[in-house]
mmCIF file of C-alpha atoms in Angstrom:
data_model
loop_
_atom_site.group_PDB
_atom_site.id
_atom_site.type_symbol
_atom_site.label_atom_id
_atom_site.label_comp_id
_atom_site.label_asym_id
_atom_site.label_seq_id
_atom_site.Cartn_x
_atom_site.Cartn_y
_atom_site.Cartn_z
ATOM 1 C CA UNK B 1 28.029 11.413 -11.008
ATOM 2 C CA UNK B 2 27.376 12.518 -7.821
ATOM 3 C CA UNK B 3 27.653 16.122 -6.869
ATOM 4 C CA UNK B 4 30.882 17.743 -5.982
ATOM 5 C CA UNK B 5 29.686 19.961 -3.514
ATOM 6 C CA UNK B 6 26.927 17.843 -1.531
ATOM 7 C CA UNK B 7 27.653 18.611 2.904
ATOM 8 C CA UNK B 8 27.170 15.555 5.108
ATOM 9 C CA UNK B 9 25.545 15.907 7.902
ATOM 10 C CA UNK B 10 24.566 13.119 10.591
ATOM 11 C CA UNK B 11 21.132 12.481 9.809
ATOM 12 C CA UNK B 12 22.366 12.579 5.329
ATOM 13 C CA UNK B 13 23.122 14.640 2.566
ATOM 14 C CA UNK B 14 22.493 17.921 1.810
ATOM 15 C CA UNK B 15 23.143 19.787 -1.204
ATOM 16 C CA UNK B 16 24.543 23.785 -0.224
ATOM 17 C CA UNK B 17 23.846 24.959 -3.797
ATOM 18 C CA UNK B 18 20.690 23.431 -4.348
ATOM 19 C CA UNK B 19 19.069 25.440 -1.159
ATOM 20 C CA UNK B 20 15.634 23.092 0.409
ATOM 21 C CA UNK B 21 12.462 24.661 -0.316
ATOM 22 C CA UNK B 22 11.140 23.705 2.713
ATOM 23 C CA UNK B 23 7.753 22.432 1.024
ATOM 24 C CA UNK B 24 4.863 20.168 2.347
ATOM 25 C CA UNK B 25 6.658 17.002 0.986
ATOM 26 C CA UNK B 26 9.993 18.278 0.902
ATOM 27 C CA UNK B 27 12.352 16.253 3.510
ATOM 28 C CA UNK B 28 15.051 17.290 5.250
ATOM 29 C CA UNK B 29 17.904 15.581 3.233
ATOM 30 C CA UNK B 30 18.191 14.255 0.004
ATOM 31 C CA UNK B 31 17.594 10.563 -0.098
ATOM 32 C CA UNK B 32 19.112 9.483 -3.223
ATOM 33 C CA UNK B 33 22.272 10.897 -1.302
ATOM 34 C CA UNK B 34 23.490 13.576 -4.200
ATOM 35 C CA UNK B 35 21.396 15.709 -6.075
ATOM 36 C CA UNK B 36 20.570 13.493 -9.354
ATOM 37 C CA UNK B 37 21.887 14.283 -12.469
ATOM 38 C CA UNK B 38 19.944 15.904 -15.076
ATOM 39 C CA UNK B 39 21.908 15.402 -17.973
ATOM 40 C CA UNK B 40 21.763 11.369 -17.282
ATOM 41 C CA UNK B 41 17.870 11.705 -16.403
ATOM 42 C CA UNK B 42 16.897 13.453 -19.287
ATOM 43 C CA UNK B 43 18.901 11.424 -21.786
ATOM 44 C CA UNK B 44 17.813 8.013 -20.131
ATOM 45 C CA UNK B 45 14.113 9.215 -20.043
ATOM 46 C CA UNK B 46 14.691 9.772 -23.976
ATOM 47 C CA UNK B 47 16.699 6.273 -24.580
ATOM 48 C CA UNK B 48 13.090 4.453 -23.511
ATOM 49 C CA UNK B 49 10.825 6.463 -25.095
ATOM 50 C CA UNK B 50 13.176 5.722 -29.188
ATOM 51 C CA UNK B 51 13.174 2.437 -28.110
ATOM 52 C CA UNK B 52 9.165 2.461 -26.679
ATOM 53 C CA UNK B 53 8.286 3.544 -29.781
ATOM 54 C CA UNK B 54 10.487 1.353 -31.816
ATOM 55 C CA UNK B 55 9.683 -1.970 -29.608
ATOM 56 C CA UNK B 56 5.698 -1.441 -30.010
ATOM 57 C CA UNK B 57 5.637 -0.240 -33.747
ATOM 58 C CA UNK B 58 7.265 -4.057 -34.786
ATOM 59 C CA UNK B 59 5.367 -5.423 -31.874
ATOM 60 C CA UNK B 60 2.045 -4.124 -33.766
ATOM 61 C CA UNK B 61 3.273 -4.815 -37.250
ATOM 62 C CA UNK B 62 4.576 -8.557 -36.181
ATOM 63 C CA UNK B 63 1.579 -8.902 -34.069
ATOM 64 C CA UNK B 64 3.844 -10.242 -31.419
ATOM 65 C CA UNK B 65 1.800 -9.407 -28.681
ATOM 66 C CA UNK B 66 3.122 -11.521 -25.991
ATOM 67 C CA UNK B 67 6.148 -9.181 -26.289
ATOM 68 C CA UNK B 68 3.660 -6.163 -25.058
ATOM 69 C CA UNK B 69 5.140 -6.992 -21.214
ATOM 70 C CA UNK B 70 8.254 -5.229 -22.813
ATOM 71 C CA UNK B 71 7.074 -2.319 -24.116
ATOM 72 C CA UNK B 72 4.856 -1.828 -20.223
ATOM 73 C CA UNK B 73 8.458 -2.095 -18.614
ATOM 74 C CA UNK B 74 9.492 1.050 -21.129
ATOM 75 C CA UNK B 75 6.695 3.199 -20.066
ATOM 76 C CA UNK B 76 7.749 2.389 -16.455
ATOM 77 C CA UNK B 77 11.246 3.374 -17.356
ATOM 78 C CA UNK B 78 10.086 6.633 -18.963
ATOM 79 C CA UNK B 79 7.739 7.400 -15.896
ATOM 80 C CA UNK B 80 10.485 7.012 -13.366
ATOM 81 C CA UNK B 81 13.191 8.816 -15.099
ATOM 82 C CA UNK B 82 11.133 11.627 -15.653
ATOM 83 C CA UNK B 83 10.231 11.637 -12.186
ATOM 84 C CA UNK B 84 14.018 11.692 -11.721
ATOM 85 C CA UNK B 85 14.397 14.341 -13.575
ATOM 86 C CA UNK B 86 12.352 16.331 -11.773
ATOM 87 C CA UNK B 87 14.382 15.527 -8.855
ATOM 88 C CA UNK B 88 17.406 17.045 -10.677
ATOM 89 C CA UNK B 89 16.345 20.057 -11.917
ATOM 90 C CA UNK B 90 13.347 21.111 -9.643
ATOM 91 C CA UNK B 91 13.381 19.759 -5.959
ATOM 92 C CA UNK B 92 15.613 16.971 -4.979
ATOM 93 C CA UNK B 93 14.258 17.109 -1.417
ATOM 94 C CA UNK B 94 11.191 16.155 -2.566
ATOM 95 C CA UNK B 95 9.710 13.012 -1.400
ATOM 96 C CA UNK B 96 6.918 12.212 -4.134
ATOM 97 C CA UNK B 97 9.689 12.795 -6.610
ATOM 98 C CA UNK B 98 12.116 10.437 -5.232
ATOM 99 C CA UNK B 99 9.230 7.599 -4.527
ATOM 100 C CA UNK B 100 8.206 7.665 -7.768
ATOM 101 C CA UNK B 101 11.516 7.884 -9.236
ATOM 102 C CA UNK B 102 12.006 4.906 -6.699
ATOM 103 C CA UNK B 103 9.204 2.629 -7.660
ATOM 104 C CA UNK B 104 9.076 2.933 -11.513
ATOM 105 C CA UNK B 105 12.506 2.330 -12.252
ATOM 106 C CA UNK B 106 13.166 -0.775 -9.676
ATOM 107 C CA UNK B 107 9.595 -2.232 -11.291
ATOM 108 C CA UNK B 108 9.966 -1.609 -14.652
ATOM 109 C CA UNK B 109 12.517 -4.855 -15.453
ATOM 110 C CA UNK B 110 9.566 -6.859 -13.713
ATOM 111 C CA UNK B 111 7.683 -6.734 -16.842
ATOM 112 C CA UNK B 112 11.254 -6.902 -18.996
ATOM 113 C CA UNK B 113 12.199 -10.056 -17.196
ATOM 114 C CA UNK B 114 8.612 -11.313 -18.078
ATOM 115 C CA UNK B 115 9.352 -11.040 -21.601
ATOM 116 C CA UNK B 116 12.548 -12.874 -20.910
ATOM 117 C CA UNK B 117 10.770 -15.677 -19.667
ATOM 118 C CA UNK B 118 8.505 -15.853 -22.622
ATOM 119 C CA UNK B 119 11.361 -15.612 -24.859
ATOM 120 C CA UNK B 120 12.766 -19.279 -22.988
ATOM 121 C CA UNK B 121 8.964 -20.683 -23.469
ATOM 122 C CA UNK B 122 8.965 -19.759 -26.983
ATOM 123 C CA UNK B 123 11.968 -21.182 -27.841
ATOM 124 C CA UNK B 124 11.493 -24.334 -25.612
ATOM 125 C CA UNK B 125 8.788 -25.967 -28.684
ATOM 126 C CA UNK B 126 11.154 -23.853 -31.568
ATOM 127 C CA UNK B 127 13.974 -25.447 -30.722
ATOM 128 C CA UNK B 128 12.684 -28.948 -29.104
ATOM 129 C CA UNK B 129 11.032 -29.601 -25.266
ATOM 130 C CA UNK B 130 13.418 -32.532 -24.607
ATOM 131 C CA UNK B 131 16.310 -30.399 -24.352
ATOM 132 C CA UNK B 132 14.273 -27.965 -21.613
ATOM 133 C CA UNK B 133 14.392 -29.363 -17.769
ATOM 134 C CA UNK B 134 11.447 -27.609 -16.784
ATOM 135 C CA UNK B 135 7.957 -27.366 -19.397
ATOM 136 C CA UNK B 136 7.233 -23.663 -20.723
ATOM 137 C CA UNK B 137 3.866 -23.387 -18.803
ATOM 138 C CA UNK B 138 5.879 -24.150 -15.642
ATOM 139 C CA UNK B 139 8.631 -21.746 -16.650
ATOM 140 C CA UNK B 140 5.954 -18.734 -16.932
ATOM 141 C CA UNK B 141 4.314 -19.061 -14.246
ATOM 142 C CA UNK B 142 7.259 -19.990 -11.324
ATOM 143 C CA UNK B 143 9.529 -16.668 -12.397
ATOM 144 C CA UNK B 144 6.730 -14.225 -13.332
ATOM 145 C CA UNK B 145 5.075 -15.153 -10.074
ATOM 146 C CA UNK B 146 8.379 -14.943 -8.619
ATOM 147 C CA UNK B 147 9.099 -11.166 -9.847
ATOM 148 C CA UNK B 148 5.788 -9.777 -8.980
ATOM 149 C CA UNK B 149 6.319 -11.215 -4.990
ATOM 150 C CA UNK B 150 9.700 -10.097 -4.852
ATOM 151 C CA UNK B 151 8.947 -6.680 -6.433
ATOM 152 C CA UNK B 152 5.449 -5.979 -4.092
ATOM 153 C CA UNK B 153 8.469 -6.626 -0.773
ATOM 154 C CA UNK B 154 10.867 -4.116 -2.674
ATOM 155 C CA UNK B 155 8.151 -1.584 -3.226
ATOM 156 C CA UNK B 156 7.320 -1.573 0.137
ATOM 157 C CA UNK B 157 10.348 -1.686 1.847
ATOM 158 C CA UNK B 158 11.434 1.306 -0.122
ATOM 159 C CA UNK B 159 8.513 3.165 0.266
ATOM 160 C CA UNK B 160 9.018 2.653 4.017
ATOM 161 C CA UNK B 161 12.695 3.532 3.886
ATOM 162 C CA UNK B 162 11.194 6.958 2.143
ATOM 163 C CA UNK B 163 8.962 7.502 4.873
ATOM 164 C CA UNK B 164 11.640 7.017 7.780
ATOM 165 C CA UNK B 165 14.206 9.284 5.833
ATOM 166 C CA UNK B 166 11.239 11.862 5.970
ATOM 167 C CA UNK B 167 10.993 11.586 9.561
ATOM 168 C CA UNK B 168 14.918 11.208 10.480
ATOM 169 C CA UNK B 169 13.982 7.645 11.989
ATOM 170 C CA UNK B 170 16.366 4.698 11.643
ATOM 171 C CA UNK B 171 15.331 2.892 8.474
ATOM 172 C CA UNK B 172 17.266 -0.309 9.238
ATOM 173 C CA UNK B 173 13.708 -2.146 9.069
ATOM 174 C CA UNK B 174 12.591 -1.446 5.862
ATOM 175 C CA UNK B 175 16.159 -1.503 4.336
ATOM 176 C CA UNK B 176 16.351 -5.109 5.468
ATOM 177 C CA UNK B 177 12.614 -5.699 3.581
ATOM 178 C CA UNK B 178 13.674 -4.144 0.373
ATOM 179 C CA UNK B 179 17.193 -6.318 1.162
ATOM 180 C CA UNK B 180 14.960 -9.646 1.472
ATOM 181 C CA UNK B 181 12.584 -8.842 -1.527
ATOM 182 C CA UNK B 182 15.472 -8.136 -3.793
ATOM 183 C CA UNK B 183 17.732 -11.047 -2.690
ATOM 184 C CA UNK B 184 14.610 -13.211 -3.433
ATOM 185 C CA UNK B 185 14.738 -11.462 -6.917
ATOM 186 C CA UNK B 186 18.372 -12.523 -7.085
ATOM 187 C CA UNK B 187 17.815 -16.172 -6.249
ATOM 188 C CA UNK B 188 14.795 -16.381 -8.693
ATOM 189 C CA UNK B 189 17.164 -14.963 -11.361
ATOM 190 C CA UNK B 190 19.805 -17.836 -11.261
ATOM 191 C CA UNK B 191 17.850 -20.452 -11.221
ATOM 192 C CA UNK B 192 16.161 -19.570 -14.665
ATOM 193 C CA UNK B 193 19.603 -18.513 -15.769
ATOM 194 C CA UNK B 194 20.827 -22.240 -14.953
ATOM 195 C CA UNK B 195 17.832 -23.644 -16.617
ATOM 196 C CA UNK B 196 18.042 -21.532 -19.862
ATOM 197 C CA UNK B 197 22.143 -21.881 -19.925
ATOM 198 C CA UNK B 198 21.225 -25.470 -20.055
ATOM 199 C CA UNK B 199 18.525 -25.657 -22.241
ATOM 200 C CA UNK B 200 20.517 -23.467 -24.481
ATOM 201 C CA UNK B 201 23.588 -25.778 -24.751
ATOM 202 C CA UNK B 202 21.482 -28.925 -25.381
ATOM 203 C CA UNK B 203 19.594 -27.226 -27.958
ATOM 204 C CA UNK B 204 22.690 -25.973 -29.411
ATOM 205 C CA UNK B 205 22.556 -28.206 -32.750
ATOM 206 C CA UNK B 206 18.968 -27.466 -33.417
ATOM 207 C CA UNK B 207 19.755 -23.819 -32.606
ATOM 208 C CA UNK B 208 22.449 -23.819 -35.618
ATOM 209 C CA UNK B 209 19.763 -25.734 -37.494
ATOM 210 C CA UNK B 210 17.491 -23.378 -37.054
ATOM 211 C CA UNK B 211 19.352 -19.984 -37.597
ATOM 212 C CA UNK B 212 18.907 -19.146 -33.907
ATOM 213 C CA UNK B 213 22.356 -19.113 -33.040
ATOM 214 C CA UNK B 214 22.764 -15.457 -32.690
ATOM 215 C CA UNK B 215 19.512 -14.703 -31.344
ATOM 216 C CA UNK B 216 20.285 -16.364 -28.565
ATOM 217 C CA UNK B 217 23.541 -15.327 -28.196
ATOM 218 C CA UNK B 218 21.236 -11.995 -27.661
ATOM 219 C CA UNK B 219 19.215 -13.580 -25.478
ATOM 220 C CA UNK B 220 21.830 -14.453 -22.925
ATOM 221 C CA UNK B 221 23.249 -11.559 -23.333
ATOM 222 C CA UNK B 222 19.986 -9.845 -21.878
ATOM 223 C CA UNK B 223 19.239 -12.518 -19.878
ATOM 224 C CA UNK B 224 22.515 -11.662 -17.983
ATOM 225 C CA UNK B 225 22.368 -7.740 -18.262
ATOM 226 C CA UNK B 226 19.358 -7.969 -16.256
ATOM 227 C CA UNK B 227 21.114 -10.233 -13.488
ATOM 228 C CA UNK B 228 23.963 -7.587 -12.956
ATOM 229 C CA UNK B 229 21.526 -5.228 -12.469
ATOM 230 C CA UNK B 230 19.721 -7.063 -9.721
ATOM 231 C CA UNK B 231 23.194 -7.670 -8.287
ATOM 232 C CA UNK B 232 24.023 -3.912 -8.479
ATOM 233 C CA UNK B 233 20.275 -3.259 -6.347
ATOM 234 C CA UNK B 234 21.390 -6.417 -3.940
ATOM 235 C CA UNK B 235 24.591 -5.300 -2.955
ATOM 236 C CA UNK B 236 23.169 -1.012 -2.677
ATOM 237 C CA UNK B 237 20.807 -2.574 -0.333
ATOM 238 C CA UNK B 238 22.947 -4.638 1.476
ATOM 239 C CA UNK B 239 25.462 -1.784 1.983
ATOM 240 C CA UNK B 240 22.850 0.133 3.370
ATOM 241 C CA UNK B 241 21.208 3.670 3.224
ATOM 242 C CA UNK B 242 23.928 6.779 2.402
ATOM 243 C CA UNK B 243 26.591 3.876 1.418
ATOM 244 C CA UNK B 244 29.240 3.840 -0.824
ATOM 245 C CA UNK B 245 27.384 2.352 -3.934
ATOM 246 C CA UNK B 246 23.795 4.025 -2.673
ATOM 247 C CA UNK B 247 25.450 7.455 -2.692
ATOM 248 C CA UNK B 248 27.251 7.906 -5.887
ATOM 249 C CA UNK B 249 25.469 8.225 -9.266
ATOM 250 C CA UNK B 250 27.978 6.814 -11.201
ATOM 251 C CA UNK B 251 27.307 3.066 -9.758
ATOM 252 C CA UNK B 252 23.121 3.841 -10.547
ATOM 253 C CA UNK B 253 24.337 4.878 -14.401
ATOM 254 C CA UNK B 254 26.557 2.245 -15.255
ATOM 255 C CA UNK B 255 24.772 -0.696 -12.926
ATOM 256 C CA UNK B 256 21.441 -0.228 -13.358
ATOM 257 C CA UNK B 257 20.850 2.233 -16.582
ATOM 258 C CA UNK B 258 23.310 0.966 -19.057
ATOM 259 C CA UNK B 259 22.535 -2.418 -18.672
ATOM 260 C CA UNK B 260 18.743 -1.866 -19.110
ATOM 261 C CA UNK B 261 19.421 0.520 -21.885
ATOM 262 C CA UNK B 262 21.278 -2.175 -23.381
ATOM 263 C CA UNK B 263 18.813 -4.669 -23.119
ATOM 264 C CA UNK B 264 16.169 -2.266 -24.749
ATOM 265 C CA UNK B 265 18.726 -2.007 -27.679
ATOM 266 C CA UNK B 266 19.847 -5.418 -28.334
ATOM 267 C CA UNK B 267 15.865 -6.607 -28.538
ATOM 268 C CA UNK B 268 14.891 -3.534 -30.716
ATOM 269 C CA UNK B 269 17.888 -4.814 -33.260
ATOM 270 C CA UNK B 270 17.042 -8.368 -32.734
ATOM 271 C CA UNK B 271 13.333 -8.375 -31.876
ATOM 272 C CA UNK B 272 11.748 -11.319 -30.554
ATOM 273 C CA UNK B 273 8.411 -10.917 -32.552
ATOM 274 C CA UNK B 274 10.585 -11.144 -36.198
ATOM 275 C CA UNK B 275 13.416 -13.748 -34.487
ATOM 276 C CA UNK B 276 10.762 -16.272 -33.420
ATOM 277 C CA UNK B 277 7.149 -15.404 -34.419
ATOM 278 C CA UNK B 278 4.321 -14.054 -33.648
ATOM 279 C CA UNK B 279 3.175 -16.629 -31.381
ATOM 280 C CA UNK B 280 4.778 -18.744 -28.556
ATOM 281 C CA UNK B 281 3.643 -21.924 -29.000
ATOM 282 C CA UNK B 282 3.497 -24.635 -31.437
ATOM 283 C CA UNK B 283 6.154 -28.157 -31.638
ATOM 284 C CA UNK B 284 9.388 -27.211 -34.093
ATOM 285 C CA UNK B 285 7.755 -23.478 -35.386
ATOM 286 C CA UNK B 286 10.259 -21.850 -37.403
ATOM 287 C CA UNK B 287 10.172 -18.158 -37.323
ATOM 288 C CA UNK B 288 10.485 -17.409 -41.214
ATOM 289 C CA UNK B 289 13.071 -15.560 -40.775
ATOM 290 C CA UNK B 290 15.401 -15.903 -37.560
ATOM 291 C CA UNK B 291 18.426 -13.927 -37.105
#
């Protein structure tokens, strides 16, 4: 979705119909490399706040508050695409815009990954602890631990990487620190999707016992919707700044909205709270009524 008519100059983009304002934090170029869209902004900013509202009403009604984390990563959604949207339709040259834009949306599947991982620790004692290789204490506190180091580097690195594109300075430094704290990210990420894949196949009898079959076909379904989308952030990075994938929208919708969006839909249909219970512990608990 990026812009048809965006100039290229040396130093980045610019956009010839979308004249700078020349304002105190207004940079010289845009930095998302086209002018966002504000059709896909505004309709993505809507998406999370349906399914915001929808996750925490049967959140409060189930009283499955260990699934709050999800319903944090919404608001974070929400904030950052409305941020974007003010990118699109008011001042893409601005920085604040962009950083916020920036930091919301790459933290906000921080705290949907850590309702991932509870959704593996509550199904560990559901479905049986000898089919698990790793306890669901240990589980919790390795990849949440995990996401909030790797997301403090990204933060940072892109916040620098904003700051350098402000001042036309080579941001080849902080690139490579958002690179490292996302490719950390990535590495986290498959080993929990090794230990759930297994967990999941061993458990597979007491699964179809159970009724959990198809919940957890949801569950790995998220699981891996998430992944790509780390993957799409990797490889952006690794690219580098006013790349192929970093400067055309239709890579950010399809690689890192769509599969969040679908996420926040499959766990609204199928919510964790109803499909396992209210709480996340307890030997053999059958949810009354899994899906």
């Amino acid at each position: 979705m990026a812009h048809p008519h965006i100039a290229e100059r040396s130093f980045g983009y610019v956009d010839p119909n979308f004249p700078n304002p020349g304002g105190k934090n207004d940079t010289s170029i845009i930095i998302y490399g086209y002018t966002p869209s504000i059709a896909l902004a505004a309709f993505a900013a809507s998406w999370f706040f349906v399914h915001l509202v929808w996750h925490t009403a049967q959140t409060w009604r189930l009283r499955s508050w260990w699934w709050a984390t999800f319903s944090v990563g919404l608001v974070f959604e929400i904030i950052g695409y409305i941020a974007r949207s003010l990118s699109a339709k008011k001042d893409p040259y601005h920085l604040i815009y962009f950083v916020l834009n920036y930091f919301f949306i790459v933290t906000a599947p921080v705290f949907l990954a850590a309702g991932i991982y509870t959704i593996l620790s509550a199904l560990i004692p559901v479905l049986g602890r000898q089919h698990a290789l790793c306890p669901p204490s240990l589980i919790l506190f390795f990849f949440i631990t995990s996401d909030v180091i790797s997301t403090v580097v990204q933060i940072a690195g892109a916040v620098l990487v904003g700051v350098r594109e402000s001042r036309q300075q080579d941001p080849s430094v902080a690139n490579n620190i958002l690179l490292g704290g996302l490719a950390y990210q990535v590495f986290a990420m498959t080993i929990f999707i090794v230990l759930a894949a297994v967990f999941l196949v061993r458990a597979r009898v007491a699964m179809r016992d159970g009724g959990y079959t198809r919940f957890c076909l949801v569950f790995a379904l998220a699981t891996l919707m998430v992944y790509l989308r780390t993957i799409f952030r990797l490889a952006e990075t690794a690219e580098g700044l006013l790349s192929n994938l970093a400067t055309h929208e239709v890579y950010f919708a399809c690689l890192e909205f769509a599969p969040i969006a679908l996420v926040a839909l499959l766990f609204a249909v199928w919510h964790p709270g109803r499909c396992i219970g209210s709480k996340v512990r307890g030997p053999k608990r059958l949810a009354s009524h899994p899906v």
